[in-house]
Coordinates of C-alpha atoms in Angstrom, one line a residue:
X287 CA 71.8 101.5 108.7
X288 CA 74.3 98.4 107.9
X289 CA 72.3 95.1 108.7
X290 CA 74.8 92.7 111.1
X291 CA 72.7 89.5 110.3
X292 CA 73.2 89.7 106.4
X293 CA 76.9 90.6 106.8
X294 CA 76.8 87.3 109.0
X295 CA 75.0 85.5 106.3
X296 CA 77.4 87.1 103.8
X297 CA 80.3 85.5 106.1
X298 CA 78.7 81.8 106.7
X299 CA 78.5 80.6 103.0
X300 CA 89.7 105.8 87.2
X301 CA 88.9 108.0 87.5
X302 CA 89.5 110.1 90.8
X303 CA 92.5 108.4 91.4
X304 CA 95.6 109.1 93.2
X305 CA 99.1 108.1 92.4
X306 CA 102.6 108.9 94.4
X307 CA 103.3 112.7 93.7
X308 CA 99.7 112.9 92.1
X309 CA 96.7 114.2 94.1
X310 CA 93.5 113.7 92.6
X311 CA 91.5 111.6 95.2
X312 CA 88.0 112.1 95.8
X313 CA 89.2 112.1 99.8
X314 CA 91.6 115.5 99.2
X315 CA 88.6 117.4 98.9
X316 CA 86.7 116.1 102.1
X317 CA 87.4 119.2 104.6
X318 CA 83.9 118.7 106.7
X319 CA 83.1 115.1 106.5
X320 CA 84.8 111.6 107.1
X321 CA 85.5 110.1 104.2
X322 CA 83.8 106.6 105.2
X323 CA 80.3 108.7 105.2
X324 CA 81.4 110.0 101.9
X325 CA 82.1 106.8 100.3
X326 CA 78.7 105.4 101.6
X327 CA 77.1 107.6 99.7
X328 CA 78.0 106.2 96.4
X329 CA 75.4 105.7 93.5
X330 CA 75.7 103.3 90.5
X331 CA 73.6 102.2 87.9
X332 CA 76.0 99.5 86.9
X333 CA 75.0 96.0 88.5
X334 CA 77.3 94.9 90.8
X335 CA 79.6 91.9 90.4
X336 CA 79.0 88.6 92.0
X337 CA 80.7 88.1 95.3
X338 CA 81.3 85.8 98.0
X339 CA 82.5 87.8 101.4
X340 CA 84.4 86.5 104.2
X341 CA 85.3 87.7 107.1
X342 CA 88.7 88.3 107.8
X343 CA 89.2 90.2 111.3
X344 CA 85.3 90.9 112.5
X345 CA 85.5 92.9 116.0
X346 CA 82.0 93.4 116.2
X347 CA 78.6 94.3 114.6
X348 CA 78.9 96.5 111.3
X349 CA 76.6 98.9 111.9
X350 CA 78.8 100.7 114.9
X351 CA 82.2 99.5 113.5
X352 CA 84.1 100.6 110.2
X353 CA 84.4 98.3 107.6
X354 CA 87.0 98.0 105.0
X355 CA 87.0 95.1 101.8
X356 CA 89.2 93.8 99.8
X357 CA 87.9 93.3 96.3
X358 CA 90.3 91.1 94.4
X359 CA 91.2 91.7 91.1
X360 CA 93.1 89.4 88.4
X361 CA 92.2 87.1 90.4
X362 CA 90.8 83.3 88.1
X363 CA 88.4 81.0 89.9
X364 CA 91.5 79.1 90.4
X365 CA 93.2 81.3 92.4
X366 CA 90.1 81.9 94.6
X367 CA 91.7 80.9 97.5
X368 CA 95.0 82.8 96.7
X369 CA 92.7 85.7 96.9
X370 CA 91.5 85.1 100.4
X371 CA 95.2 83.9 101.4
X372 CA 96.4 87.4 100.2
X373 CA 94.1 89.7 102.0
X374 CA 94.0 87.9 104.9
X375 CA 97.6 88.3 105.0
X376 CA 97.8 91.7 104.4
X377 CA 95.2 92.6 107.0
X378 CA 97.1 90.6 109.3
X379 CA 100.4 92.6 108.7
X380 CA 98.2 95.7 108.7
X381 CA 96.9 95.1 112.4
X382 CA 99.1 92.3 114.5
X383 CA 100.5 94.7 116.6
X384 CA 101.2 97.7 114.3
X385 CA 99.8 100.7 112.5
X386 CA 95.9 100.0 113.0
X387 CA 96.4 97.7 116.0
X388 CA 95.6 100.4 118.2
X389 CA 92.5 101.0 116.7
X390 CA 91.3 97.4 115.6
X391 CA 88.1 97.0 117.6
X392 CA 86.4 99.5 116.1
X393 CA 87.2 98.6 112.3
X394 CA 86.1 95.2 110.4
X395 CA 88.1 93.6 107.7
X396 CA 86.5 91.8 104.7
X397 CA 87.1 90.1 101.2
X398 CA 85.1 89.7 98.5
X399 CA 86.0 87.6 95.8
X400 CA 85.0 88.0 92.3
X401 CA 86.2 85.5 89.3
X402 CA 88.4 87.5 86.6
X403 CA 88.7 86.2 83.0
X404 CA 92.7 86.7 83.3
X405 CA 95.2 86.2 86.3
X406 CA 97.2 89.2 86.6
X407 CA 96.6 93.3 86.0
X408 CA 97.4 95.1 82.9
X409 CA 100.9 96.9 81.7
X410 CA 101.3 99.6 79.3
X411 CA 98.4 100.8 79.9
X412 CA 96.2 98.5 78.5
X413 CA 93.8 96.7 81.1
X414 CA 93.4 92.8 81.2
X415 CA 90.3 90.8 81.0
X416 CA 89.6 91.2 84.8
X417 CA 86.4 92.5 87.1
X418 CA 88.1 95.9 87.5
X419 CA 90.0 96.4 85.6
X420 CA 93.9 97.4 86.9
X421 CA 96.8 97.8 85.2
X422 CA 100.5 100.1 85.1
X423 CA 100.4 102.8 83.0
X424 CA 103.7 102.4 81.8
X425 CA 107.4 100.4 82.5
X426 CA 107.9 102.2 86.0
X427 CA 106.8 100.3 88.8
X428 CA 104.1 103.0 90.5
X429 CA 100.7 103.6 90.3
X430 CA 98.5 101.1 89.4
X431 CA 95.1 102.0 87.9
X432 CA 91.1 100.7 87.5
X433 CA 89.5 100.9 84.3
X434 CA 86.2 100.0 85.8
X435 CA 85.4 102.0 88.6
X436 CA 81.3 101.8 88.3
X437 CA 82.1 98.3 88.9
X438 CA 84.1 99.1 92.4
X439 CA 81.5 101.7 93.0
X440 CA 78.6 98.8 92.6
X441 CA 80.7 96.1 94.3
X442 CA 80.8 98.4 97.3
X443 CA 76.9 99.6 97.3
X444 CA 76.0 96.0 97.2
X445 CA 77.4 95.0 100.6
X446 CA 77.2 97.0 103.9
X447 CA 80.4 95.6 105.0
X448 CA 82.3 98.6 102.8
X449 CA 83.1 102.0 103.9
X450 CA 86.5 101.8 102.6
X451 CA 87.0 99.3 99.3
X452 CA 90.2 98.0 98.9
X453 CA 91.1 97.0 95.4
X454 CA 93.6 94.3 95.2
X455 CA 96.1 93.5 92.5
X456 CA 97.1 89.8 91.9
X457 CA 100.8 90.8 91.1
X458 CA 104.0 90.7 92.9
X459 CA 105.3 94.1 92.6
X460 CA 105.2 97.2 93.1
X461 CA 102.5 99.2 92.9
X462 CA 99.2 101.3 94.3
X463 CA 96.7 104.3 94.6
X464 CA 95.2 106.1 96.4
X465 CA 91.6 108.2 96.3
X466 CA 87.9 107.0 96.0
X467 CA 89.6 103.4 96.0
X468 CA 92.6 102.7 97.9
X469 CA 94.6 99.8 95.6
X470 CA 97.8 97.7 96.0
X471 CA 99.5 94.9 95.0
X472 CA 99.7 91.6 96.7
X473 CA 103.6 92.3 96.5
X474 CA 105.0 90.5 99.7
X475 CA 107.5 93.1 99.7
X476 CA 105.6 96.3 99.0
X477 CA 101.6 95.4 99.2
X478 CA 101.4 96.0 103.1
X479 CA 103.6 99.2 103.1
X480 CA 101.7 100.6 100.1
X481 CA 98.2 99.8 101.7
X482 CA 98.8 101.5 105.2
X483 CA 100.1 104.3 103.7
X484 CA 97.4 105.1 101.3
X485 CA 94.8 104.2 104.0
X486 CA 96.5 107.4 106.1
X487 CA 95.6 109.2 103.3
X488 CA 92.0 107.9 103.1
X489 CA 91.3 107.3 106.8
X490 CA 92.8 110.1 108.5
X491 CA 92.6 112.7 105.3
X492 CA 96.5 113.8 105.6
X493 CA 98.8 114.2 102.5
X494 CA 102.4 113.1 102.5
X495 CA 105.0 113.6 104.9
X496 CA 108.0 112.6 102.3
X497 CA 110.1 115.2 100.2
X498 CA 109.2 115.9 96.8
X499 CA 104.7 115.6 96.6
X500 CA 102.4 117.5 95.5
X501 CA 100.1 118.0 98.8
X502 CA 100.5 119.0 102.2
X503 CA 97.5 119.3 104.5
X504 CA 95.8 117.7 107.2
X505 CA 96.9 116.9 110.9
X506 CA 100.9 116.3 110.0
X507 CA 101.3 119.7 108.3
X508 CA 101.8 123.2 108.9
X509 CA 102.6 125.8 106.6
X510 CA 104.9 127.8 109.4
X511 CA 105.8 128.2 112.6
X512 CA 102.5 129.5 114.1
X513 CA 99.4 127.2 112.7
X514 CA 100.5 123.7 114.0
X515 CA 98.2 121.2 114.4
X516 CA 100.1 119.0 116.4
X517 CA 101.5 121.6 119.3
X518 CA 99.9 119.0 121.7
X519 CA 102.3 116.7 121.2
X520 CA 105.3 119.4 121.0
X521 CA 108.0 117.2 122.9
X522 CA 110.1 120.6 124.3
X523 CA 107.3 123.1 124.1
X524 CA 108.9 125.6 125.8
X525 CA 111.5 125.6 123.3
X526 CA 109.3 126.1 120.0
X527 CA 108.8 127.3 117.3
X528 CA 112.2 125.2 117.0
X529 CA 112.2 124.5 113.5
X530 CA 115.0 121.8 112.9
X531 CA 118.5 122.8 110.5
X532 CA 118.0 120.8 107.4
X533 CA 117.6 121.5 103.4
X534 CA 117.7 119.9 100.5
X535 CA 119.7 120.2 97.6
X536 CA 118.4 118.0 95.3
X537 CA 115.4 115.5 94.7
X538 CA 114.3 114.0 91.1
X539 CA 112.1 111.0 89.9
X540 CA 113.8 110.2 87.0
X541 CA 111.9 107.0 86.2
X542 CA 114.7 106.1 83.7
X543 CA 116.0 102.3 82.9
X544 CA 119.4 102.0 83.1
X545 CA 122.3 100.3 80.9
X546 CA 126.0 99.4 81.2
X547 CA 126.9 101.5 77.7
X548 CA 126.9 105.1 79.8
X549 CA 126.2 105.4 83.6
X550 CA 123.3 107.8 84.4
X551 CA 124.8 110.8 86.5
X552 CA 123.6 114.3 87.8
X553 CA 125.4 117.4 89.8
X554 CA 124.0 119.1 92.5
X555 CA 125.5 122.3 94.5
X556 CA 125.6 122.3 98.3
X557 CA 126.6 125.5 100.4
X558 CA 129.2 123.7 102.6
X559 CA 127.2 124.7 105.8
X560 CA 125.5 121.7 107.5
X561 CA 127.3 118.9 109.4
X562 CA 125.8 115.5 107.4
X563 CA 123.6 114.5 104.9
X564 CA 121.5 111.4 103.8
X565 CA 121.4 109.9 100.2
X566 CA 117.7 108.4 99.4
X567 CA 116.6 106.6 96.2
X568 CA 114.4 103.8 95.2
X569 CA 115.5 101.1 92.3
X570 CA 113.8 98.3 91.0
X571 CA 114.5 95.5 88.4
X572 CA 118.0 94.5 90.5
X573 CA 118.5 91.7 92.5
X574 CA 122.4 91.9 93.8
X575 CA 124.8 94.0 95.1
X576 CA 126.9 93.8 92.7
X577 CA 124.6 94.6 89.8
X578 CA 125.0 98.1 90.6
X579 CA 127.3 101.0 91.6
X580 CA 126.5 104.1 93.3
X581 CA 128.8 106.9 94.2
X582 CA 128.9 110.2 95.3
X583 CA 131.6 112.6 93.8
X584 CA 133.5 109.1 92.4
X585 CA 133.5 107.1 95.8
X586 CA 130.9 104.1 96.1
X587 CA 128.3 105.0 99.2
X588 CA 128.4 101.8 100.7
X589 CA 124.4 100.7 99.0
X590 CA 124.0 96.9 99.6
X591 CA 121.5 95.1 98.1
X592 CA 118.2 94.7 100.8
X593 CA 117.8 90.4 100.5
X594 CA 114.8 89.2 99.5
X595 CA 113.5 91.7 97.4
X596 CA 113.6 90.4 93.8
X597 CA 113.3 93.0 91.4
X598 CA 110.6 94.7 92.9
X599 CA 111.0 98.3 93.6
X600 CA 112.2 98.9 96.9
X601 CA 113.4 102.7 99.0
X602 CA 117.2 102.6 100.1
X603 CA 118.0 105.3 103.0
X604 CA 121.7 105.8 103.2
X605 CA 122.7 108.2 106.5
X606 CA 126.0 109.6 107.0
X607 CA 125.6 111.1 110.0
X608 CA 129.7 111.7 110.4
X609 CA 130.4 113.3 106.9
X610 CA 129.2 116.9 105.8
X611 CA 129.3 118.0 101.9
X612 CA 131.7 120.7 101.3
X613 CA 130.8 123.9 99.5
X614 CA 130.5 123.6 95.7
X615 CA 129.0 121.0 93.1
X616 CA 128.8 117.3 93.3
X617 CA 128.5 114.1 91.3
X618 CA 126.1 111.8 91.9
X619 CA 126.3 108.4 89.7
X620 CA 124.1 105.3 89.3
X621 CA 125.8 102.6 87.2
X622 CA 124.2 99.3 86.2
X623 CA 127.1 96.6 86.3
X624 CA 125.2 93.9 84.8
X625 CA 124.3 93.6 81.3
X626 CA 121.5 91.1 81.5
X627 CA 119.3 93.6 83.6
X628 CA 119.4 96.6 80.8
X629 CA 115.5 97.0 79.9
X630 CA 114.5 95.7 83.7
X631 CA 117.0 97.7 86.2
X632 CA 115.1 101.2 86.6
X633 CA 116.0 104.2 88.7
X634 CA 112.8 105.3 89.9
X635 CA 113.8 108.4 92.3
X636 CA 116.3 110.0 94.4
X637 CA 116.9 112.6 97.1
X638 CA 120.1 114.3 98.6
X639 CA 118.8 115.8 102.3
X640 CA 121.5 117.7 104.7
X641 CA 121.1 118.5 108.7
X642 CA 122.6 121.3 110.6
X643 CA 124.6 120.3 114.0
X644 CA 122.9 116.6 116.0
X645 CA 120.9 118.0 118.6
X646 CA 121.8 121.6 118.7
X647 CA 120.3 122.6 115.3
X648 CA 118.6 119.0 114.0
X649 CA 117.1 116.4 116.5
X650 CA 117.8 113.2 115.1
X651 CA 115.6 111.4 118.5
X652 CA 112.9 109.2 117.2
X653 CA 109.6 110.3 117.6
X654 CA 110.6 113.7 118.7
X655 CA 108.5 116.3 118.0
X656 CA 109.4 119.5 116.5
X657 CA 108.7 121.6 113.5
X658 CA 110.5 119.6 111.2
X659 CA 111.1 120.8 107.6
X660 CA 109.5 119.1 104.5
X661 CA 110.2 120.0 100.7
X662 CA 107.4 120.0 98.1
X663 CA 108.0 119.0 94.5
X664 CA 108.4 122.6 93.7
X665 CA 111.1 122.7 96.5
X666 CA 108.4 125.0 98.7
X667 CA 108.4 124.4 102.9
X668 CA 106.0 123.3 105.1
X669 CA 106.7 121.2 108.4
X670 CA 105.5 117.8 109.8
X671 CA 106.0 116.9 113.4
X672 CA 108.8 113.8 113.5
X673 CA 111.6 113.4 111.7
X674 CA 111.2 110.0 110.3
X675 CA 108.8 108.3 112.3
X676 CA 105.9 108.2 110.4
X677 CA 104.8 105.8 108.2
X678 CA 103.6 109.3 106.3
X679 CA 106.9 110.0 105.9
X680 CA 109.6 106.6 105.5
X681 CA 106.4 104.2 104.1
X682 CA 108.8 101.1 105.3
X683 CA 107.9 101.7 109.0
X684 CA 104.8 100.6 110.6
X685 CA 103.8 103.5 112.9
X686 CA 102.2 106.6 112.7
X687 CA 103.2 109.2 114.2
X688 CA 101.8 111.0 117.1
X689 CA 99.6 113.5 115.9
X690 CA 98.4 111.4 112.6
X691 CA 97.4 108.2 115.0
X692 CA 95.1 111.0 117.2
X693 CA 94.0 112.0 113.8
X694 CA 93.2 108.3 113.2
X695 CA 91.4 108.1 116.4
X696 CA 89.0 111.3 115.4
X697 CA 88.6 110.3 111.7
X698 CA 87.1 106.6 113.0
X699 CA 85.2 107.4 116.2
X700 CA 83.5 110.2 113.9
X701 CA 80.7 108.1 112.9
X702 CA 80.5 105.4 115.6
X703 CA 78.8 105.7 119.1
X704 CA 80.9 104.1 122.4
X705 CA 78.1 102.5 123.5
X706 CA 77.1 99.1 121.6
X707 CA 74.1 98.7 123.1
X708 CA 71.9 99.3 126.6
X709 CA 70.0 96.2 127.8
X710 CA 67.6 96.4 130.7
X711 CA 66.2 93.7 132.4
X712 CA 64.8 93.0 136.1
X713 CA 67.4 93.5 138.8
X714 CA 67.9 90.7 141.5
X715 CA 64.0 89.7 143.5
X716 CA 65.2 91.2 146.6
X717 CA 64.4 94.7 145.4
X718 CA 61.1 94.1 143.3
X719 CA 60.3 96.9 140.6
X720 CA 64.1 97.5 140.6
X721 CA 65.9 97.4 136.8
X722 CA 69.5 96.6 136.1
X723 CA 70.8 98.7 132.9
X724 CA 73.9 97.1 131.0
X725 CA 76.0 98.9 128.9
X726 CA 77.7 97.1 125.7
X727 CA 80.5 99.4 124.8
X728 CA 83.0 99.4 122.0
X729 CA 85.8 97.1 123.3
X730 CA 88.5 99.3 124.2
X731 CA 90.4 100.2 127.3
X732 CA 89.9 97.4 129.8
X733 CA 87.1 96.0 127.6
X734 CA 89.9 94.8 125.1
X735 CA 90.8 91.6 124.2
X736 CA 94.0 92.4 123.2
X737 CA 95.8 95.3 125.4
X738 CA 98.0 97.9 124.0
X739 CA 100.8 100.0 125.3
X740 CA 98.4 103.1 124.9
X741 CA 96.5 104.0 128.6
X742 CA 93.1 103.8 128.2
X743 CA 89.6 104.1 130.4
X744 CA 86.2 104.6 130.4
X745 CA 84.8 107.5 132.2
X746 CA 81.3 106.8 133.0
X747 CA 78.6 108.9 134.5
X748 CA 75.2 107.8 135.6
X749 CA 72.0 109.8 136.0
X750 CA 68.6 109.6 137.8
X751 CA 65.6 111.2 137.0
X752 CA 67.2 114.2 135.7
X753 CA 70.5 115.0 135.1
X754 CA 71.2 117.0 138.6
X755 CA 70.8 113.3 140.0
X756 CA 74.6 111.9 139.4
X757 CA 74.2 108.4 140.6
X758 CA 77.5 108.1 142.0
X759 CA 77.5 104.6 143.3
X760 CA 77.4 103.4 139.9
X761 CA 80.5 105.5 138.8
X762 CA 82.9 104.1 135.9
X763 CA 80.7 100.6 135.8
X764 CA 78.9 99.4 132.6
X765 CA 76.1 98.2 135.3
X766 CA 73.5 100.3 137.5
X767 CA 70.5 99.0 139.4
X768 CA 67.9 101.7 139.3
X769 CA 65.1 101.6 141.9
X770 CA 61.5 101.4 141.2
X771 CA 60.9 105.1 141.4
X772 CA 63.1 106.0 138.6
X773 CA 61.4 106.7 135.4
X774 CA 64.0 107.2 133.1
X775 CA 68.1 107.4 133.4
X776 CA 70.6 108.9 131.8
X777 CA 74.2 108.0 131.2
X778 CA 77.7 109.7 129.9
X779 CA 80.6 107.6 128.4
X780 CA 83.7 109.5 128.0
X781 CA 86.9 107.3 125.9
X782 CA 90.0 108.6 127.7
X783 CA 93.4 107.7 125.6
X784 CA 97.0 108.7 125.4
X785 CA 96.6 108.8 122.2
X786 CA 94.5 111.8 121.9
X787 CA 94.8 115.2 123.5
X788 CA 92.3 117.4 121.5
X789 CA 88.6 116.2 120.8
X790 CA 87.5 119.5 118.8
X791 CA 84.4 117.2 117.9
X792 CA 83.2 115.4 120.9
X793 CA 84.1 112.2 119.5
X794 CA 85.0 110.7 122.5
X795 CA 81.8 111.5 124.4
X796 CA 78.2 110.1 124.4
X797 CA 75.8 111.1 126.5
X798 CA 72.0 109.8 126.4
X799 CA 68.8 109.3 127.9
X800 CA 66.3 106.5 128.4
X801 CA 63.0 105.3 129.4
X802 CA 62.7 102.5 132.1
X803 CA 61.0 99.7 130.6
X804 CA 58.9 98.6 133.3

């Protein structure tokens, strides 16, 4: 059991690691357990770091809440309160009314700060002088690594405030992982988007939604028409299987730095046959529009620099919702204009995706949801539910979609109870012997500090003696006044949401029993 006092005291004063297109996290092999319940049951015989926690978003005690913690890394006594700064930001951006806000009272957010020898994470593969060790493999801005994971692992066992460890890079760009820890960068641009992203991964045990990975499973995914996880949500049921029109001719991560000398360029064949297409690819390393040319068969797309983003890597979409591609090959050019960014400017990936006919063949509506089709690295099918939605899917928006938030819903309630706590105490002296029974529940529905746009109640059912004595007066209140003849009560606390239509589990039930205390 997590002790809430020492957590309070706590707050008064690689290799199983996952990269984009990479699946080696411990959490892709969890099929019957959440992964929180794994991760608590880490072992080290390394001693753990020294840390000082603070509380950064505490909705309640620990030990019927999930807890995740930032552990800080690269970060020098000096920048101790950069540190904090940081993941208080980020948790903020995580949970102020998007992608865990629905869920926030049943999660704690922590950081715990650690002195490192060196400001900054490693590059080229070699590590810095820092608690755990991070650094870039290579030139690309991607994954970013720990050398020193019996160090996470023994940072984590040493506190009860982690069920999910954070690892978090003091550096500006891009970069992350996913797995046994989930890691990013404190990147203003990219740390948020890379963080609740891998957390769907971690939390909610789903892989990707976007073209071109390695793994497709989980609540989001269905290998065809028949096993679909989310036909719940189906927004025209009557109307599937309706897989939507789309295909994709091409997709590469070419990681390659480009120069002014020759242009970088590929061809790609299309079969003339859809009515639009998209153009998507991710640069880093340029900081203007003009720095750069893109074009499609010899005529410039249209790309505009995104302001504000430096040289850190950032995901262009570029629609064309009123153009088709004929039938035959095409030219698709990226040309750096600028000399002084050759060894910086770096074409990370790219993808060419076409749609049959707007809302005959390809339903274009936001958070429709279909059977919509989604292309592996190896070019192989399977579907996810919206088109791009998700945060799964197009990691620059802030939402999941509707069958991975349910799936967020299951994956946290898992190991938590609705009810806080009962308290019994003598009821008012007009009724001598009587007992009032309150219930502390998690803080949702009306209970909420903060509402949401979800609808939410509390079903609550109230027993005597036995259960065959419903006390109905007492219906759907957190309060009952038992009489002096009642030995023992029961009760039944049902969590009704919009945002969940299957509970396979139960995990939105709890029904116990309990002696009076006279």
């Amino acid at each position: 059991m997590k002790s809430w006092p020492l957590l309070a005291a706590a707050a008064a004063i690689a290799r199983a690691q996952f990269c984009e297109h990479q699946w080696q996290g411990q959490f892709a092999k969890r099929e019957d357990q959440p992964p929180h319940l794994e991760i608590q049951k880490r072992q080290t015989t390394t001693p753990p770091p020294p840390l000082e926690i603070k509380p950064l978003i505490v909705s309640g005690p620990s030990e019927n809440r999930v807890d995740l913690i930032f552990f800080g890394d690269g970060y020098t006594e000096a920048e101790k309160d950069k540190f904090f700064d940081d993941a208080m930001a980020l948790a903020t951006e995580l949970t102020d009314g998007r992608t865990f806000a629905d869920v926030l009272p049943v999660m704690n957010w922590w950081a715990g700060f650690t002195a490192s020898n060196e400001s900054g994470i490693g590059v080229g593969g070699v590590p810095k002088d820092t608690v755990y060790g991070l650094y870039r493999d290579g030139t690309e801005l991607r994954g970013v690594y720990y050398d020193k994971p019996d160090v996470a692992r023994a940072a984590c066992s040493s506190t009860t405030a982690c069920d999910y460890p954070l690892l978090l890079g003091n550096d500006d760009l891009y970069g992350g992982l996913g797995g046994e820890f989930t890691v990013t960068t404190a990147s203003c641009v990219n740390g948020a988007v890379i963080l609740r992203h891998e957390l769907g991964h971690s939390i909610i045990g789903v892989g990707e939604e976007y073209d071109g990975g390695e793994v497709y499973r989980g609540v989001n995914s269905a290998p065809n028409g028949d096993s679909v996880p989310w036909k719940s949500w189906y927004s025209s049921p009557e109307r599937e299987p309706d897989v939507q029109r789309s295909n994709m001719p091409i997709q590469a991560y070419p990681w390659t730095l480009l120069n002014t000398t020759s242009a970088w360029s590929t061809s790609f064949p299309s079969a003339g046959t859809y009515d639009s297409y998209s153009l998507q690819f991710s640069i880093s390393g340029v900081s203007a529009t003009e720095d750069l040319m893109v074009t499609l068969d010899g005529e410039d797309v249209g790309w505009k620099y995104k302001e504000g983003v430096g040289l850190d890597r950032i995901i262009y979409r570029l629609p064309f919702r009123d153009a088709k591609l004929s039938g035959g090959m095409h030219n698709l050019t990226f040309e750096l204009l600028n000399k002084e960014l050759e060894g910086t400017a770096q074409l990370c990936n790219f993808e060419v995706l076409e749609y049959g006919t707007a809302d005959e063949q390809f339903n274009f509506t936001i958070g429709h949801n279909s059977l919509y089709p989604t292309y592996d690295i190896r070019n192989q099918t399977t579907y996810r539910p919206t088109n791009d939605l998700c945060l799964m899917r197009d990691v620059y928006t802030s939402e999941f979609c509707d069958a991975c938030i349910e799936g967020l819903w299951r994956a946290l309630l898992t190991p938590l109870k609705l009810i806080d706590n009962v308290t019994q105490t003598p009821a008012d002296p007009s009724t001598p012997g009587a007992t009032k029974v309150e219930l502390a529940l998690l803080p949702l529905a009306d209970l909420r500090k903060i509402p949401n746009n979800a609808t939410e109640s509390y079903v609550i059912t109230w027993f005597g003696q036995d259960d065959a004595a419903v006390l109905d007066e007492w219906a759907n209140k957190t309060t009952a006044v038992l009489g002096p003849e009642v030995g023992s009560f029961g009760v039944e606390v049902r969590f009704v949401s919009s945002q969940i239509r299957g509970d396979p589990q139960g995990v939105t039930r709890q029904k116990e029993r309990y002696s009076v205390q006279k």
